Amino acid sequence: MRVSRLMLVTLREDPAEAEIPSHKLLLRAGYIRRLAPGIYAYLPLMWRVLRKVSQVVREEMDAAGALETLLPQLQPADLWRRSGRWAGYTAGEGIMFHLQDRQGRELGLGPTHEEVITTLAADLLRSYRQLPVNLYQIQTKFRDEIRPRFGLMRGREFIMKDAYSFHADEASLAEAYAAMDRAYRRIFARCGLRAVAVEADSGAIGGSASQEFMVTAEAGEDLILASPDGRYAANQERAVSLPTAARPLPGGLRRGGAGEPLATPGEATIEQLCAGHGLDPSQVVKVLLLLARFEDGAGQPLLVALRGDQQLNDVKLANAVSARLGAEHGALLDLSAITPELLAAQDLPQLPFGYLGPQLDDRLLAGGRSWARGFLRLVDPTAAELEAFVCGANQTDQHLVGASWSGLELQPDVVDLRAAQPGDRCCHDADQRLEATRGIEVGHIFQLGRKYSTAMEACFTTETGSSEPFWMGCYGIGVSRLAQAAVEQHHDANGICWPLAIAPFEVLVVPANAADAVQAELAEHLQARLEEAGVEVLLDDRPERAGLKFKDGDLLGIPWRVVVGRGAAEGRVELVERAGEGSLDLPADALVDHLLPRIRRQRRGLLED
Ligand code: ATP
Ligand code: MG
């Protein structure tokens, strides 16, 4: 391929729309162009990268025994209603693009394919003899992300590899999950990525065990909490830790009954309260009021109690609320703080925010328009374990001191709601402390269990003749996100340094002066020799200054550069490795023999075995 035929437009300046290095570089080097927020054109160089990533994915999925397929992107709403996900994915913060056809039938544009594949499985897989099966596809997905950003990292149209497996029993599912884990590690290593596996939340997809693969990078949107000994790593959404010990209340305040009133004028925050009375935040129970909105229109007020020094983990809260009320009210659409405006809109009395306590009376909700008439009360274990604490008195400028759960006549529904923090002690070893790193989620594997097969009545006949729902797993890789993540991990001040296995070309041949016939001829000769040896070569045949071509070469990030300059007359060329240092002057005749073994090695990426 010749650069002159490539439609290449490079930019000297960082485009205003880009914030993180990989996004800037992909735009500047002419790999992608934005059409609308979260919608990008993959230009020819980018498409070569994406095809290479896809090929690595394909080879490893095939080797693991999965079958490639291609499923429809237009999906009937009816399938999503049967799984119970239509409302959750289309209303509130739902991310599915949806539309009506000319007959008024509702359709969604596939953000994921559990519904489609489960329907097919129900149809085609009748007997345990046909199991297990693992089907995968590499395809464009559509998600109306609330905050599309960072280029291909969070697009509204992006390429995903998704796979779905079906099993007769849980052990077979666990085997497939382990096989996918191995395949994923090979895929990321082959693509030259340093990725770590972390425990993950299962989110709206549902199910039990799940693990994410994170490419570690400063620009990552996810926070990983890991122990230095390497035995524990989790997404913060999911992470657990040992809480610090609470400081007991001083003896005189430790009554443990319904608490004594404490005047706290103007002390509406934990900091003010503690500063005013010499308290420690761990001696306080704080209360958060939130509203959960559900698919069936229900609005459920939540009263969440945490120890004063702890933070709420929204994901854990959403899971706890769904687990308690999802069966009755359908999908949880969103969680939001209860504000004075929301109370007013319900014709409810105002509340003494800043002075709320867990004993807040349900009767306060009695006159509401549409909300449930009682709070769902949830308490984090660190708060539930306090024998005596300080909390709001549900009166402005008043707290209670020395209160206890039994004294307040409350029986807390205890559930882990606390956000683990960097520095927390680890559950497996209290001498280890969690450390934070940022990561880009490039893959996610789930054991779905029988959630979808049960909801959609997808059953097979067992060996004993009974009918049972399939055990299912699902396994995703963000192909386009992965390609950009590679740039995030492999670049320098001058541009991209592609890992060779996914580089658009392996070698860039640059005649320093294309008008010099000797140089031009030798450059073309070397391109031909390399191509005969199976190497992918890009020739910069543009009639530009050498300096500009070198700058563009650095920006494009092709792993090897062969410069055909003045030495061409003596049959000598210069070899530069993009990610290396210095250059090597060698006879043109020796180039292929020198380069080939190195390229062959690099095609394996970071694969060790
Ligand atoms: P995230 O938490 O980043 O929103 P997700 O958990 O919703 O992602 P999955 O449903 O697990 O994503 O999708 C599988 C993979 O697809 C993810 O691991 C990620 O690499 C990729 N992916 C998800 N959403 C996007 C997006 N908007 N743009 C690009 N890639 C994405
Ligand atoms: Mg995920």
XYZ file of C-alpha atoms and ligand atoms in Angstrom:
641
model
C 0.000 0.000 0.000
C 1.131 3.536 -0.758
C 0.539 6.511 1.507
C -0.440 8.638 -1.495
C -3.465 6.346 -2.055
C -4.549 6.337 1.582
C -6.634 9.526 1.930
C -4.300 10.306 4.804
C -4.902 13.621 6.567
C -2.830 14.151 9.707
C -3.268 17.023 12.145
C -0.452 18.881 13.891
C -2.678 20.192 16.698
C -4.739 18.314 19.234
C -8.408 18.470 18.199
C -10.615 20.301 20.723
C -13.077 17.384 20.937
C -10.490 15.011 22.431
C -9.441 14.790 26.084
C -7.317 11.675 26.473
C -4.093 10.778 24.609
C -5.435 7.821 22.617
C -8.405 9.806 21.340
C -6.206 12.746 20.343
C -3.728 10.500 18.592
C -6.294 8.477 16.648
C -7.829 11.716 15.360
C -4.497 13.384 14.645
C -3.062 10.385 12.846
C -6.127 10.075 10.627
C -7.469 6.795 11.985
C -10.974 7.975 12.900
C -13.371 10.850 12.218
C -16.356 11.861 14.317
C -19.748 12.148 12.664
C -21.849 12.886 15.768
C -21.358 12.313 19.509
C -20.239 8.719 20.022
C -20.445 7.955 16.295
C -17.178 7.519 14.409
C -16.035 6.545 10.956
C -13.203 4.016 11.000
C -10.878 5.199 8.222
C -8.895 2.603 6.234
C -5.945 2.421 8.657
C -8.287 1.999 11.612
C -10.252 -0.648 9.807
C -7.044 -2.643 9.284
C -6.394 -2.438 13.031
C -9.947 -3.506 13.843
C -9.738 -6.404 11.414
C -6.534 -7.569 13.058
C -8.013 -7.379 16.534
C -11.088 -9.232 15.268
C -8.892 -11.896 13.717
C -7.058 -12.513 16.984
C -10.398 -12.741 18.769
C -11.750 -15.091 16.118
C -8.751 -17.420 16.225
C -8.867 -17.736 20.000
C -12.645 -18.178 20.127
C -12.448 -20.838 17.410
C -9.611 -22.566 19.252
C -11.785 -22.630 22.381
C -14.488 -24.438 20.426
C -16.911 -21.541 19.920
C -18.849 -21.186 16.647
C -19.000 -17.900 14.773
C -22.439 -16.640 13.791
C -24.127 -13.333 12.981
C -27.396 -12.300 14.602
C -29.879 -9.558 13.660
C -29.309 -6.063 15.018
C -32.990 -5.167 14.714
C -34.707 -6.944 17.556
C -38.454 -7.197 18.219
C -39.585 -5.547 21.465
C -41.563 -8.673 22.242
C -38.376 -10.667 22.945
C -37.227 -8.026 25.410
C -40.617 -7.968 27.081
C -40.395 -11.702 27.607
C -37.028 -11.401 29.342
C -38.396 -8.480 31.362
C -35.778 -6.025 30.069
C -37.694 -3.844 27.583
C -38.665 -1.123 30.058
C -35.311 -1.095 31.832
C -33.505 -0.686 28.511
C -35.811 1.885 26.927
C -37.225 4.037 29.770
C -35.361 6.135 32.337
C -31.637 5.743 31.890
C -32.111 2.848 29.457
C -29.578 2.775 26.646
C -31.394 0.947 23.859
C -32.185 2.886 20.695
C -35.713 1.888 19.787
C -38.130 2.622 16.980
C -41.356 1.601 15.306
C -41.639 0.064 11.880
C -44.308 1.105 9.334
C -46.807 -1.282 10.905
C -46.259 0.302 14.285
C -44.338 -2.687 15.663
C -41.697 -1.779 18.197
C -38.080 -2.728 17.641
C -34.820 -2.154 19.467
C -31.358 -1.759 17.952
C -29.215 -4.445 19.585
C -27.165 -3.248 22.562
C -26.545 -6.935 23.401
C -28.044 -10.249 22.256
C -29.147 -12.440 25.167
C -32.802 -12.299 24.063
C -32.151 -13.171 20.436
C -29.780 -16.020 21.188
C -31.970 -17.492 23.923
C -34.921 -17.557 21.544
C -32.824 -19.360 18.953
C -31.514 -21.813 21.513
C -35.040 -22.613 22.692
C -35.917 -23.382 19.101
C -32.876 -25.361 18.043
C -31.409 -27.002 21.118
C -33.860 -29.614 22.283
C -31.788 -32.292 23.956
C -28.904 -32.542 26.409
C -27.116 -34.413 23.587
C -26.722 -31.128 21.677
C -25.061 -29.380 24.626
C -22.825 -27.586 25.393
C -22.790 -24.953 22.643
C -20.943 -21.640 22.513
C -21.868 -19.154 19.759
C -20.111 -15.867 19.089
C -20.318 -12.936 16.719
C -18.278 -9.829 15.955
C -20.657 -7.024 15.191
C -21.657 -3.393 15.600
C -23.628 -2.718 18.779
C -25.781 0.321 19.479
C -26.106 1.943 22.892
C -27.501 5.386 23.565
C -24.875 6.054 26.229
C -25.694 8.871 28.632
C -22.150 10.209 28.272
C -20.544 9.065 25.053
C -16.921 10.142 25.241
C -13.258 9.481 24.670
C -13.718 8.475 21.032
C -14.030 4.732 20.586
C -13.847 4.131 24.340
C -17.506 4.898 24.895
C -19.239 5.072 21.566
C -22.914 4.916 20.756
C -22.093 2.651 17.827
C -19.167 0.305 18.466
C -17.821 -3.122 17.631
C -18.219 -5.930 20.116
C -17.455 -9.604 20.170
C -20.226 -11.241 22.129
C -20.531 -14.939 22.869
C -23.236 -16.985 24.568
C -22.946 -20.523 25.844
C -25.640 -23.077 26.705
C -25.221 -25.980 29.090
C -27.054 -28.875 30.646
C -25.631 -28.204 34.088
C -23.703 -25.730 36.154
C -20.434 -27.668 36.020
C -20.412 -27.488 32.232
C -21.044 -23.733 32.424
C -18.138 -23.351 34.843
C -15.906 -25.199 32.363
C -16.870 -22.901 29.496
C -16.356 -19.865 31.732
C -12.850 -21.062 32.582
C -12.129 -21.710 28.891
C -13.266 -18.184 28.025
C -11.093 -16.812 30.810
C -8.074 -18.538 29.245
C -9.013 -17.426 25.731
C -9.412 -13.817 26.892
C -6.004 -13.779 28.547
C -4.465 -15.032 25.287
C -6.391 -12.496 23.210
C -5.219 -9.518 25.253
C -1.640 -10.804 25.438
C -1.569 -11.401 21.682
C -2.826 -7.855 21.118
C 0.098 -6.597 23.198
C -2.079 -5.435 26.086
C -1.324 -5.657 29.774
C -4.741 -6.588 31.145
C -5.805 -7.709 34.598
C -8.830 -9.758 35.587
C -10.992 -8.288 38.332
C -14.174 -9.334 40.131
C -17.078 -7.439 38.648
C -20.636 -6.454 39.313
C -23.083 -8.301 37.099
C -25.176 -5.185 36.441
C -28.331 -5.148 34.340
C -27.267 -8.297 32.496
C -27.847 -10.247 35.710
C -26.481 -13.568 36.844
C -23.897 -14.742 39.347
C -20.116 -14.954 38.796
C -18.596 -12.316 36.599
C -15.140 -11.032 35.846
C -13.911 -8.006 33.936
C -10.648 -7.615 32.081
C -9.103 -4.213 32.583
C -6.364 -2.571 30.592
C -4.584 -0.492 33.160
C -4.306 3.147 32.107
C -4.575 6.553 33.735
C -7.435 7.496 31.430
C -9.541 4.483 32.453
C -13.109 5.168 33.564
C -13.106 2.309 36.064
C -11.457 2.229 39.451
C -9.783 -1.060 40.349
C -9.058 -1.917 43.963
C -6.424 -4.597 44.378
C -4.250 -6.077 47.095
C -0.474 -5.796 46.680
C -0.099 -9.593 47.071
C -2.113 -10.064 43.857
C -4.744 -12.254 45.531
C -7.645 -9.818 45.311
C -8.703 -7.377 42.611
C -12.173 -5.993 42.017
C -13.962 -3.191 40.288
C -14.814 -0.601 42.945
C -18.489 -1.120 42.029
C -18.158 -4.553 43.536
C -15.153 -4.392 45.887
C -15.332 -5.391 49.537
C -12.921 -4.621 52.350
C -12.630 -4.679 56.118
C -13.971 -1.470 57.570
C -11.876 0.452 60.043
C -12.990 -0.083 63.634
C -15.496 2.465 64.909
C -14.457 4.621 67.832
C -16.840 3.877 70.698
C -18.711 6.805 72.144
C -17.194 8.084 75.388
C -18.625 6.241 78.428
C -20.952 9.042 79.524
C -22.660 9.116 76.125
C -22.927 5.367 75.669
C -26.477 4.835 76.819
C -27.739 2.485 74.163
C -31.413 3.370 74.492
C -33.485 5.760 72.416
C -30.776 8.415 72.839
C -30.647 11.757 74.585
C -31.362 14.990 72.742
C -28.317 17.010 71.738
C -28.708 20.598 70.549
C -26.777 20.960 67.301
C -27.735 24.321 65.821
C -26.382 24.867 62.331
C -24.582 21.477 62.343
C -26.174 19.889 59.321
C -23.076 18.081 58.068
C -21.065 15.287 59.691
C -18.000 17.562 59.765
C -19.861 20.347 61.586
C -21.474 17.911 63.991
C -18.168 16.209 64.826
C -16.270 19.496 65.130
C -18.962 20.955 67.379
C -19.018 18.065 69.866
C -15.633 16.379 69.613
C -17.162 13.359 67.881
C -15.600 10.992 65.368
C -17.570 10.346 62.132
C -17.513 6.621 62.936
C -19.734 7.358 65.960
C -22.483 8.791 63.759
C -25.212 7.053 61.778
C -26.051 9.127 58.719
C -29.203 8.766 56.709
C -29.668 9.184 52.964
C -33.121 9.418 51.419
C -33.455 8.253 47.841
C -36.259 7.454 45.482
C -36.267 4.258 43.456
C -38.392 4.386 40.302
C -39.588 1.157 38.749
C -40.844 -0.133 35.448
C -44.441 -0.382 36.707
C -44.424 3.304 37.664
C -43.896 2.671 41.373
C -41.871 5.212 43.322
C -40.308 3.683 46.419
C -38.682 5.966 49.012
C -35.491 4.472 50.461
C -33.950 5.237 53.808
C -30.307 4.213 53.729
C -28.264 4.298 56.917
C -24.461 4.319 56.819
C -21.761 4.911 59.350
C -20.747 8.570 59.188
C -17.242 7.868 57.896
C -18.429 5.593 55.059
C -19.593 6.299 51.508
C -22.492 4.751 49.638
C -21.795 2.427 46.704
C -24.655 3.124 44.242
C -24.223 -0.152 42.416
C -24.565 -2.204 45.588
C -27.632 -0.171 46.533
C -29.257 -0.685 43.128
C -28.641 -4.436 43.402
C -30.098 -4.575 46.920
C -33.197 -2.635 45.885
C -33.750 -4.745 42.753
C -33.349 -7.938 44.754
C -36.037 -6.841 47.213
C -38.555 -5.189 44.899
C -37.736 -6.232 41.334
C -40.094 -9.204 41.349
C -43.019 -6.996 42.374
C -42.320 -3.823 40.385
C -40.174 -4.923 37.445
C -36.920 -3.273 36.409
C -35.391 -0.560 38.560
C -35.252 2.481 36.273
C -33.284 4.894 38.425
C -32.257 6.005 41.887
C -32.205 9.675 42.780
C -31.832 11.729 45.948
C -35.109 12.860 47.530
C -35.024 16.657 47.390
C -37.331 19.373 48.770
C -38.660 19.782 45.198
C -39.566 16.100 44.921
C -41.350 16.241 48.292
C -43.271 19.337 47.218
C -44.320 17.691 43.976
C -45.772 14.825 46.030
C -47.604 17.264 48.367
C -45.524 15.835 51.204
C -44.306 17.837 54.206
C -40.722 19.102 54.057
C -38.106 17.179 56.020
C -35.287 18.418 58.251
C -32.450 17.469 55.893
C -29.137 17.430 57.748
C -30.890 16.237 60.906
C -32.438 13.002 59.675
C -32.224 9.828 61.725
C -33.028 6.198 60.900
C -36.183 6.391 63.045
C -37.859 8.724 60.518
C -41.558 7.862 60.640
C -43.333 6.188 57.712
C -46.391 8.333 58.474
C -44.566 11.250 56.868
C -45.229 9.592 53.531
C -48.948 9.146 54.134
C -50.257 12.078 52.135
C -48.118 11.490 49.047
C -49.488 11.412 45.515
C -47.899 8.324 44.079
C -45.046 7.111 46.257
C -45.206 4.006 48.406
C -46.415 4.761 51.909
C -43.418 3.348 53.766
C -39.647 3.546 53.440
C -37.555 0.623 52.350
C -34.963 0.817 55.132
C -31.494 -0.551 54.478
C -28.515 -0.420 56.795
C -24.885 -1.115 56.046
C -23.287 -3.595 58.492
C -20.823 -0.986 59.800
C -23.776 1.115 60.977
C -25.850 -1.866 62.098
C -23.010 -3.058 64.353
C -22.802 0.156 66.379
C -24.060 -0.437 69.902
C -24.607 3.242 70.568
C -24.391 6.101 68.123
C -25.249 9.670 67.323
C -27.934 10.304 64.716
C -30.312 13.003 63.618
C -33.417 13.573 65.785
C -35.583 14.328 62.729
C -35.887 17.885 63.995
C -33.896 20.842 62.760
C -30.881 21.656 64.984
C -31.336 18.453 67.000
C -29.464 15.161 67.154
C -29.696 12.183 69.457
C -26.702 10.877 71.277
C -26.317 7.378 72.700
C -29.084 5.903 70.536
C -29.223 2.203 69.670
C -31.158 0.188 67.095
C -33.223 -1.612 69.703
C -33.722 1.580 71.679
C -35.126 3.213 68.539
C -37.263 0.111 68.006
C -35.726 -0.575 64.601
C -34.770 -3.912 63.128
C -32.373 -3.016 60.382
C -32.343 -4.909 57.080
C -28.568 -5.281 56.904
C -26.877 -5.292 53.493
C -23.410 -4.351 52.270
C -23.796 -0.867 50.802
C -20.458 0.627 51.673
C -17.965 1.688 48.998
C -14.587 0.069 49.585
C -11.817 2.672 49.461
C -8.123 2.652 48.644
C -6.234 2.105 51.891
C -8.903 -0.201 53.356
C -7.675 -3.497 54.816
C -8.388 -6.563 52.661
C -10.841 -9.298 53.658
C -8.464 -12.162 52.825
C -5.590 -10.689 54.846
C -5.949 -7.720 57.147
C -2.274 -6.829 56.672
C -2.899 -6.107 52.994
C -4.353 -2.753 52.020
C -6.320 -2.018 48.875
C -4.507 -0.005 46.247
C -6.252 1.882 43.478
C -5.443 1.796 39.773
C -7.505 3.005 36.875
C -8.589 0.612 34.172
C -10.354 0.416 30.839
C -12.823 -2.467 30.722
C -12.028 -4.345 27.526
C -13.837 -7.573 28.307
C -16.402 -9.062 30.633
C -17.352 -12.698 31.201
C -20.502 -13.781 33.063
C -22.060 -16.915 34.394
C -25.663 -15.982 33.731
C -27.080 -19.138 35.230
C -30.734 -19.742 34.313
C -32.063 -16.201 34.514
C -32.804 -15.703 30.821
C -33.660 -19.299 30.019
C -36.199 -19.347 32.853
C -37.732 -15.990 31.917
C -37.941 -16.961 28.256
C -38.863 -20.602 28.866
C -35.847 -21.876 26.957
C -35.668 -25.530 27.950
C -34.060 -28.787 26.864
C -34.737 -32.422 27.660
C -32.368 -33.927 30.207
C -30.913 -37.422 30.217
C -33.735 -38.541 32.497
C -36.364 -37.059 30.195
C -37.359 -34.025 32.239
C -37.483 -30.505 30.799
C -35.164 -27.901 32.312
C -34.013 -24.387 31.477
C -30.485 -24.069 30.046
C -27.530 -22.910 32.080
C -26.060 -19.925 30.243
C -22.886 -17.870 30.094
C -22.101 -14.736 28.135
C -18.773 -13.241 27.182
C -18.053 -9.813 25.673
C -15.031 -8.001 24.285
C -15.131 -4.377 23.191
C -13.201 -4.757 19.937
C -13.139 -1.049 19.035
C -12.540 -0.011 22.655
C -9.689 -2.519 22.858
C -8.032 -1.009 19.783
C -8.085 2.439 21.348
C -6.997 1.047 24.730
C -3.914 -0.303 22.964
C -3.034 3.259 21.955
C -3.631 4.438 25.507
C -1.067 1.895 26.686
C 1.346 2.294 23.767
C 2.209 5.833 22.764
C 4.823 8.502 23.406
C 5.131 12.246 22.924
C 5.431 11.836 19.145
C 2.555 9.509 18.473
C 1.235 5.961 18.535
C 3.478 2.888 19.037
C 1.202 0.030 17.912
C 1.910 -3.442 19.212
C 2.903 -5.188 15.982
C 0.164 -7.816 16.141
C -2.546 -5.181 15.652
C -0.631 -2.475 13.770
C -2.226 -1.442 10.471
C 1.084 -2.266 8.740
C 4.227 -3.882 10.072
C 6.809 -1.842 8.178
C 6.821 1.696 6.819
C 9.289 2.265 4.008
C 10.240 5.912 3.567
C 12.352 7.114 0.666
C 13.805 10.309 2.148
C 13.675 12.015 -1.210
C 11.062 10.444 -3.448
C 12.336 12.503 -6.399
C 15.661 10.647 -6.210
C 15.309 7.746 -8.653
C 17.812 5.509 -6.808
C 16.011 5.952 -3.508
C 12.566 5.485 -5.033
C 13.650 2.333 -6.807
C 15.338 0.776 -3.787
C 12.321 1.630 -1.618
C 9.985 -0.147 -4.015
C 12.366 -3.077 -4.290
C 12.445 -3.476 -0.501
C 8.684 -3.202 -0.290
C 8.376 -6.009 -2.815
C 10.957 -8.218 -1.029
C 9.259 -7.725 2.330
C 5.819 -8.395 0.903
C 7.086 -11.595 -0.694
C 8.214 -12.617 2.766
C 4.674 -12.055 4.017
C 5.304 -8.711 5.712
C 2.697 -5.939 5.541
C 4.334 -2.829 4.119
C 3.261 0.763 3.687
C 5.358 2.873 1.337
C 5.459 6.619 1.925
C 5.743 7.644 -1.710
C 4.590 11.239 -1.155
C 6.725 14.013 -2.673
C 7.126 15.601 0.767
C 10.100 16.672 2.863
C 11.756 13.824 4.731
C 11.169 15.600 8.055
C 7.426 15.711 7.525
C 7.285 12.075 6.513
C 9.222 11.071 9.623
C 6.872 13.088 11.811
C 3.855 11.437 10.215
C 5.584 8.078 10.585
C 5.970 8.618 14.318
C 2.367 9.711 14.595
C 1.031 6.684 12.676
C 2.977 4.334 14.899
C 3.905 1.566 12.475
C 6.361 -0.625 14.441
C 9.295 -0.630 11.959
C 10.528 2.116 9.649
C 13.006 1.607 6.849
C 14.534 4.871 5.683
C 15.980 4.824 2.195
C 18.172 7.926 2.084
C 21.568 8.979 0.779
C 23.055 5.591 1.619
C 20.847 4.075 -1.075
C 23.573 4.746 -3.646
C 25.830 2.329 -1.705
C 22.955 -0.057 -1.113
C 22.537 0.858 2.533
C 19.359 1.691 4.461
C 18.462 2.720 7.966
C 16.153 0.715 10.228
C 14.260 2.356 13.094
C 12.015 0.618 15.590
C 9.140 2.927 16.552
C 9.109 1.918 20.210
C 12.878 1.499 20.415
C 15.825 3.827 20.559
C 18.360 4.779 17.911
C 18.620 3.324 14.451
C 20.593 0.689 12.636
C 22.433 1.243 9.380
C 22.519 -1.986 7.373
C 22.903 -3.263 3.819
C 19.577 -3.327 1.986
C 20.251 -6.965 1.067
C 20.349 -7.926 4.726
C 17.114 -6.176 5.660
C 14.633 -9.012 5.189
C 16.761 -11.553 7.041
C 17.310 -9.119 9.857
C 13.704 -8.066 10.202
C 11.765 -11.264 9.614
C 12.594 -13.139 12.833
C 11.895 -10.031 14.875
C 8.544 -9.465 13.220
C 7.616 -13.117 13.652
C 8.326 -12.870 17.349
C 6.373 -9.649 17.731
C 3.350 -11.094 15.976
C 2.814 -13.130 19.159
C 2.449 -9.981 21.261
C 2.978 -10.611 24.951
C 2.100 -14.300 24.696
C 4.439 -16.257 26.927
C 3.967 -19.935 26.166
P -19.329 -0.218 30.580
O -19.375 -0.641 32.018
O -17.997 0.288 30.153
O -20.465 0.656 30.180
P -20.663 -2.634 30.012
O -20.341 -3.355 31.251
O -21.987 -2.062 29.832
O -19.540 -1.533 29.745
P -20.794 -5.069 28.475
O -22.253 -5.118 28.282
O -20.147 -5.987 29.439
O -20.331 -3.569 28.768
O -20.136 -5.174 27.023
C -19.005 -5.958 26.700
C -17.820 -5.084 26.322
O -18.157 -4.128 25.325
C -17.304 -4.245 27.473
O -16.424 -5.006 28.267
C -16.597 -3.115 26.760
O -15.274 -3.489 26.425
C -17.393 -2.948 25.484
N -18.276 -1.777 25.535
C -19.382 -1.613 26.275
N -19.967 -0.429 26.051
C -19.199 0.192 25.116
C -19.278 1.449 24.454
N -20.268 2.296 24.693
N -18.318 1.751 23.549
C -17.317 0.896 23.288
N -17.195 -0.307 23.874
C -18.113 -0.661 24.781
Mg -19.332 -4.815 31.688
